[in-house]
Every structure is written in C-alpha cells, then in structure tokens.
Amino acid sequence: MTLHWFSIALPLLLTTSVHSQCASGDNSIGDLCYVVVNQQLSYQDAVGYCHGISTSLAVVHTTLQANFLASTIRTKTGTSDSLFWIGLSRASSSSRFTWDDGSVMYWSNFDLNFPKDNNIVAESVINGKWRTLAGQQKLVFACSYNPNNVNPASTTPTYSTDASSSTYAPYSTYATDSSTAGYGSSATPYSTDSTTNTYGPTDSSASPYPTDSSTSSYPTDSSTSPYSTGSTTSYIF
C-alpha cells in the first residue's frame, strides 16, 4: 500500500514543482519550458515573435524534447506532413550551428536523407528529424525558455510578416486563439489554462535527460516509434 501511494504522489509532486516554474499553459520538458505557436511565419519573424515574449526560438538538446515538440505540433496543427521552425542556424555553410539562446549544439538529429546545404533548421512533425531550409518559408514554430533564467514577458510583443520590413505589427492582432499556448490578451500573452503539462524530469542533479524509455511517454526505440534517438556527436558543417 505504501508503494502504491508513493507511485501516485511522486508525479503529483513533480507536476506541482514544474508548474511553479513555467508560465501557466506552457509545457515543461527537461530543463526548458515550451510555447507552441500555431502561426505560420518566416524564420526571422518567428525569432522576432519569441524574442518579443522574452523567449528563444525553440532550443532542442535531447531526443525527448525533439519528440515532444514533433508530437505536440502535429496534434495542434492537425497535419502529419509538415515542418516547424526550431532555433538552430548558422551564419554560413562553413560555420557552426548554434541555438537562438546562444548555446552550442552538442546533440543533433539531422535527417541523413536530406542535404544540409542551407543554414536554417526546421524539424519534421513525422519523426522529429531536422532539415535545413533557406528560411523564407512560413512555418509554425515553438519558443522555449529556461524558467530559472528568464521570465516570459507580459507585454505586447511585435512582429512582421514581411521579411523585408523592420516594422512590427501588434501581437494582439493575431493573438485570437485562446486555446493555443502563446496566444491571449495583450496583458497576458499566454493561455489562461492553469494546467501546465509536464514532460520529463526537472531535477538536473539526478538525470537532466532521461535515456530510459520507461521514464518517458516518447519511446526512443526506432522499432516502436517513428522518432529517432538522434546522434550525441556535435557536427561542424
């Protein structure tokens, strides 16, 4: 009986702890909080959107995070054959890929079936694999932030749908879908849903990135899941 009670109480304690760190309605996985935005923008406009709410375009350091984003965005957009922006890019083909928050790429998940000729990275909702694009395409995206380092802005961010323009339109002009995390009033850009979804451990001292598939709802065994476990080796392109 004691063991049974503990197995129920522990997830509740973890959920409460994470909820106190991420903004209401955001998703926590590993050490980051994610805001999925069901709005199609170019890469630069997606970066501007995320920066406008004091976040970065999605940083993905683990298989668990990649699989979570692919699954969540596929569910929210209702599509199974599209890509979404993540915050990985490089200045030129001879430079290193870096994340939008300034962190280095120590784990990668590039799809070997596609060339890496371009400098902007998008992820597939089908298998969580990465591809490089030119950046002008308009895709949905996700923002991320470390709750220990930054608080999402409550002010109205601005962005432009014209990649050649430096003038940004009010965030409130498209924040009309209250069911999507990242949308809301100009005073509160996030959903009012008080339930925060929790994925993965939050205690970095114990296991910041779980590798045991029994600890995650997203299997890493390619025989049972379309998602790949990726590579643990950094690449220089």
Protein backbone atom coordinates (compact mmCIF):
# COMPACT_ATOMS: atom_id res chain seq x y z
CA MET A 1 0.00 0.00 0.00
CA THR A 2 2.85 2.37 0.81
CA LEU A 3 4.49 1.76 -2.54
CA HIS A 4 1.20 2.31 -4.35
CA TRP A 5 0.67 5.66 -2.61
CA PHE A 6 4.21 6.77 -3.44
CA SER A 7 3.78 5.92 -7.13
CA ILE A 8 0.76 8.24 -7.24
CA ALA A 9 2.12 11.04 -5.06
CA LEU A 10 5.50 11.43 -6.79
CA PRO A 11 4.12 12.53 -10.20
CA LEU A 12 1.86 15.00 -8.41
CA LEU A 13 4.82 16.49 -6.57
CA LEU A 14 6.82 16.78 -9.78
CA THR A 15 3.91 18.43 -11.58
CA THR A 16 3.48 20.96 -8.79
CA SER A 17 7.19 21.79 -8.84
CA VAL A 18 7.34 22.32 -12.60
CA HIS A 19 4.09 24.30 -12.66
CA SER A 20 5.63 26.80 -10.27
CA GLN A 21 8.47 27.38 -12.75
CA CYS A 22 6.80 27.52 -16.19
CA ALA A 23 4.14 30.05 -17.06
CA SER A 24 0.57 28.79 -16.93
CA GLY A 25 -0.31 26.81 -20.05
CA ASP A 26 3.30 26.23 -21.13
CA ASN A 27 4.82 22.77 -21.47
CA SER A 28 7.85 21.73 -19.44
CA ILE A 29 10.22 19.04 -20.63
CA GLY A 30 13.68 18.51 -19.22
CA ASP A 31 15.04 21.87 -18.10
CA LEU A 32 13.09 24.02 -20.58
CA CYS A 33 9.57 25.38 -20.97
CA TYR A 34 7.98 25.43 -24.42
CA VAL A 35 5.34 27.64 -26.03
CA VAL A 36 3.86 26.10 -29.19
CA VAL A 37 2.65 28.76 -31.64
CA ASN A 38 0.18 27.69 -34.32
CA GLN A 39 1.01 30.64 -36.56
CA GLN A 40 2.96 30.36 -39.81
CA LEU A 41 5.85 32.81 -40.02
CA SER A 42 9.21 33.03 -41.77
CA TYR A 43 12.25 32.06 -39.71
CA GLN A 44 13.25 35.64 -38.87
CA ASP A 45 9.69 36.60 -37.95
CA ALA A 46 9.44 33.52 -35.72
CA VAL A 47 12.66 34.60 -33.98
CA GLY A 48 11.21 38.08 -33.53
CA TYR A 49 8.00 36.69 -32.09
CA CYS A 50 9.83 34.59 -29.50
CA HIS A 51 12.19 37.41 -28.55
CA GLY A 52 9.16 39.66 -28.15
CA ILE A 53 7.91 37.48 -25.30
CA SER A 54 11.37 37.13 -23.72
CA THR A 55 11.97 33.61 -25.03
CA SER A 56 14.10 32.00 -27.74
CA LEU A 57 13.05 30.13 -30.84
CA ALA A 58 12.85 26.51 -29.67
CA VAL A 59 16.08 25.04 -28.30
CA VAL A 60 16.24 21.23 -28.56
CA HIS A 61 19.01 19.44 -26.68
CA THR A 62 17.56 15.92 -26.32
CA THR A 63 15.56 13.23 -28.10
CA LEU A 64 12.80 13.65 -25.54
CA GLN A 65 12.45 17.35 -26.33
CA ALA A 66 12.51 16.75 -30.10
CA ASN A 67 9.87 14.03 -29.92
CA PHE A 68 7.67 16.09 -27.62
CA LEU A 69 7.68 19.07 -29.97
CA ALA A 70 7.01 16.94 -33.06
CA SER A 71 4.10 15.17 -31.39
CA THR A 72 2.60 18.31 -29.86
CA ILE A 73 2.82 20.41 -33.02
CA ARG A 74 1.41 17.58 -35.13
CA THR A 75 -1.56 17.40 -32.75
CA LYS A 76 -2.12 21.16 -32.60
CA THR A 77 -1.84 21.75 -36.34
CA GLY A 78 -3.66 18.59 -37.39
CA THR A 79 -1.06 17.78 -40.02
CA SER A 80 1.34 14.87 -40.41
CA ASP A 81 3.46 16.04 -43.34
CA SER A 82 4.92 19.40 -42.39
CA LEU A 83 7.92 21.04 -40.76
CA PHE A 84 8.25 23.60 -37.99
CA TRP A 85 10.99 26.05 -37.09
CA ILE A 86 13.42 25.39 -34.28
CA GLY A 87 16.04 27.89 -33.15
CA LEU A 88 19.08 26.34 -34.82
CA SER A 89 21.01 28.20 -37.53
CA ARG A 90 24.46 29.14 -38.77
CA ALA A 91 25.87 32.23 -40.42
CA SER A 92 27.34 30.36 -43.39
CA SER A 93 28.00 26.85 -44.66
CA SER A 94 31.50 26.99 -43.17
CA SER A 95 30.41 27.99 -39.66
CA ARG A 96 28.99 26.06 -36.72
CA PHE A 97 25.31 25.67 -35.98
CA THR A 98 24.27 27.47 -32.80
CA TRP A 99 20.99 27.81 -30.93
CA ASP A 100 18.97 31.01 -30.72
CA ASP A 101 19.69 31.29 -26.99
CA GLY A 102 23.45 31.22 -27.67
CA SER A 103 24.05 27.65 -26.53
CA VAL A 104 26.18 25.25 -28.58
CA MET A 105 24.83 22.26 -30.48
CA TYR A 106 26.12 19.22 -28.58
CA TRP A 107 23.33 16.91 -29.81
CA SER A 108 21.91 16.77 -33.32
CA ASN A 109 19.10 14.98 -35.13
CA PHE A 110 19.65 15.76 -38.82
CA ASP A 111 17.85 13.62 -41.37
CA LEU A 112 20.53 11.90 -43.45
CA ASN A 113 18.10 11.60 -46.37
CA PHE A 114 18.17 15.35 -46.96
CA PRO A 115 21.13 17.62 -47.82
CA LYS A 116 22.40 20.19 -45.34
CA ASP A 117 23.09 22.91 -47.90
CA ASN A 118 21.11 25.69 -46.20
CA ASN A 119 21.70 27.46 -42.91
CA ILE A 120 18.30 27.44 -41.16
CA VAL A 121 16.95 24.33 -39.43
CA ALA A 122 13.39 23.01 -39.26
CA GLU A 123 12.08 19.82 -37.64
CA SER A 124 9.66 17.27 -39.09
CA VAL A 125 6.43 16.50 -37.25
CA ILE A 126 6.62 12.95 -38.62
CA ASN A 127 9.81 11.71 -36.98
CA GLY A 128 11.42 14.66 -35.20
CA LYS A 129 14.28 14.76 -37.71
CA TRP A 130 15.92 18.03 -38.77
CA ARG A 131 16.35 19.54 -42.24
CA THR A 132 17.98 22.74 -43.41
CA LEU A 133 15.94 25.34 -45.29
CA ALA A 134 16.51 28.79 -46.73
CA GLY A 135 14.38 30.46 -44.05
CA GLN A 136 11.80 32.27 -46.19
CA GLN A 137 9.20 29.53 -45.87
CA LYS A 138 6.36 30.24 -43.48
CA LEU A 139 6.06 27.51 -40.86
CA VAL A 140 4.59 27.08 -37.40
CA PHE A 141 7.12 27.09 -34.57
CA ALA A 142 7.75 26.89 -30.85
CA CYS A 143 9.51 29.16 -28.37
CA SER A 144 11.46 27.97 -25.34
CA TYR A 145 12.91 29.39 -22.15
CA ASN A 146 14.70 28.25 -19.02
CA PRO A 147 12.42 29.15 -16.10
CA ASN A 148 15.45 29.62 -13.86
CA ASN A 149 17.00 32.26 -16.13
CA VAL A 150 14.18 34.29 -17.63
CA ASN A 151 10.53 35.16 -17.14
CA PRO A 152 8.27 35.32 -20.21
CA ALA A 153 7.26 38.89 -20.96
CA SER A 154 3.73 40.01 -20.15
CA THR A 155 3.99 42.98 -22.50
CA THR A 156 2.75 43.05 -26.07
CA PRO A 157 5.44 41.76 -28.49
CA THR A 158 5.56 42.84 -32.12
CA TYR A 159 6.46 41.10 -35.32
CA SER A 160 6.28 41.47 -39.08
CA THR A 161 5.02 39.08 -41.72
CA ASP A 162 7.15 40.90 -44.27
CA ALA A 163 10.74 39.64 -44.03
CA SER A 164 12.00 42.82 -45.68
CA SER A 165 10.33 45.09 -43.14
CA SER A 166 11.67 46.21 -39.79
CA THR A 167 8.24 47.42 -38.66
CA TYR A 168 6.38 45.01 -36.46
CA ALA A 169 2.64 44.64 -36.17
CA PRO A 170 0.92 44.35 -32.78
CA TYR A 171 0.96 40.90 -31.24
CA SER A 172 -2.68 41.33 -30.24
CA THR A 173 -3.74 41.49 -33.89
CA TYR A 174 -3.23 37.77 -34.29
CA ALA A 175 -3.50 36.57 -30.67
CA THR A 176 -7.10 35.45 -31.02
CA ASP A 177 -6.93 31.73 -30.37
CA SER A 178 -7.05 31.29 -26.62
CA SER A 179 -6.81 27.52 -26.96
CA THR A 180 -3.25 27.71 -28.24
CA ALA A 181 -0.38 28.27 -25.84
CA GLY A 182 1.30 31.55 -26.65
CA TYR A 183 -1.94 33.34 -27.50
CA GLY A 184 -4.03 35.62 -25.35
CA SER A 185 -4.68 39.23 -24.50
CA SER A 186 -2.05 41.94 -24.77
CA ALA A 187 -1.74 41.85 -20.99
CA THR A 188 -1.29 38.10 -20.77
CA PRO A 189 0.22 36.56 -23.92
CA TYR A 190 -0.10 33.04 -22.55
CA SER A 191 -3.12 30.82 -22.22
CA THR A 192 -5.22 31.14 -19.09
CA ASP A 193 -5.34 27.38 -18.68
CA SER A 194 -3.96 26.82 -15.21
CA THR A 195 -2.87 23.30 -16.06
CA THR A 196 0.76 23.01 -17.04
CA ASN A 197 1.78 19.86 -18.86
CA THR A 198 4.91 18.23 -17.53
CA TYR A 199 7.25 16.05 -19.52
CA GLY A 200 10.48 14.55 -18.26
CA PRO A 201 12.48 15.11 -15.07
CA THR A 202 13.19 18.56 -13.74
CA ASP A 203 15.92 17.65 -11.26
CA SER A 204 19.08 18.19 -13.28
CA SER A 205 21.21 16.80 -10.47
CA ALA A 206 19.53 13.43 -10.81
CA SER A 207 19.03 12.98 -14.53
CA PRO A 208 18.63 16.04 -16.76
CA TYR A 209 17.99 13.99 -19.86
CA PRO A 210 16.41 10.58 -19.34
CA THR A 211 17.67 7.82 -21.59
CA ASP A 212 15.50 5.05 -20.17
CA SER A 213 12.43 4.81 -22.41
CA SER A 214 10.43 3.67 -19.38
CA THR A 215 10.65 7.20 -17.95
CA SER A 216 9.11 8.89 -20.97
CA SER A 217 5.93 8.67 -22.96
CA TYR A 218 8.02 9.09 -26.08
CA PRO A 219 9.88 5.85 -26.91
CA THR A 220 13.36 6.09 -28.31
CA ASP A 221 13.36 2.58 -29.76
CA SER A 222 13.11 3.12 -33.51
CA SER A 223 11.35 -0.23 -33.85
CA THR A 224 8.37 1.05 -31.88
CA SER A 225 8.36 4.76 -32.72
CA PRO A 226 8.82 6.97 -35.78
CA TYR A 227 11.14 9.16 -33.77
CA SER A 228 14.87 8.73 -33.95
CA THR A 229 17.23 8.84 -30.99
CA GLY A 230 19.49 11.15 -32.98
CA SER A 231 23.21 11.48 -32.52
CA THR A 232 25.21 12.54 -29.50
CA THR A 233 28.00 13.95 -31.63
CA SER A 234 28.24 17.63 -32.49
CA TYR A 235 28.58 18.36 -36.18
CA ILE A 236 30.52 21.10 -37.90
CA PHE A 237 29.19 21.96 -41.31
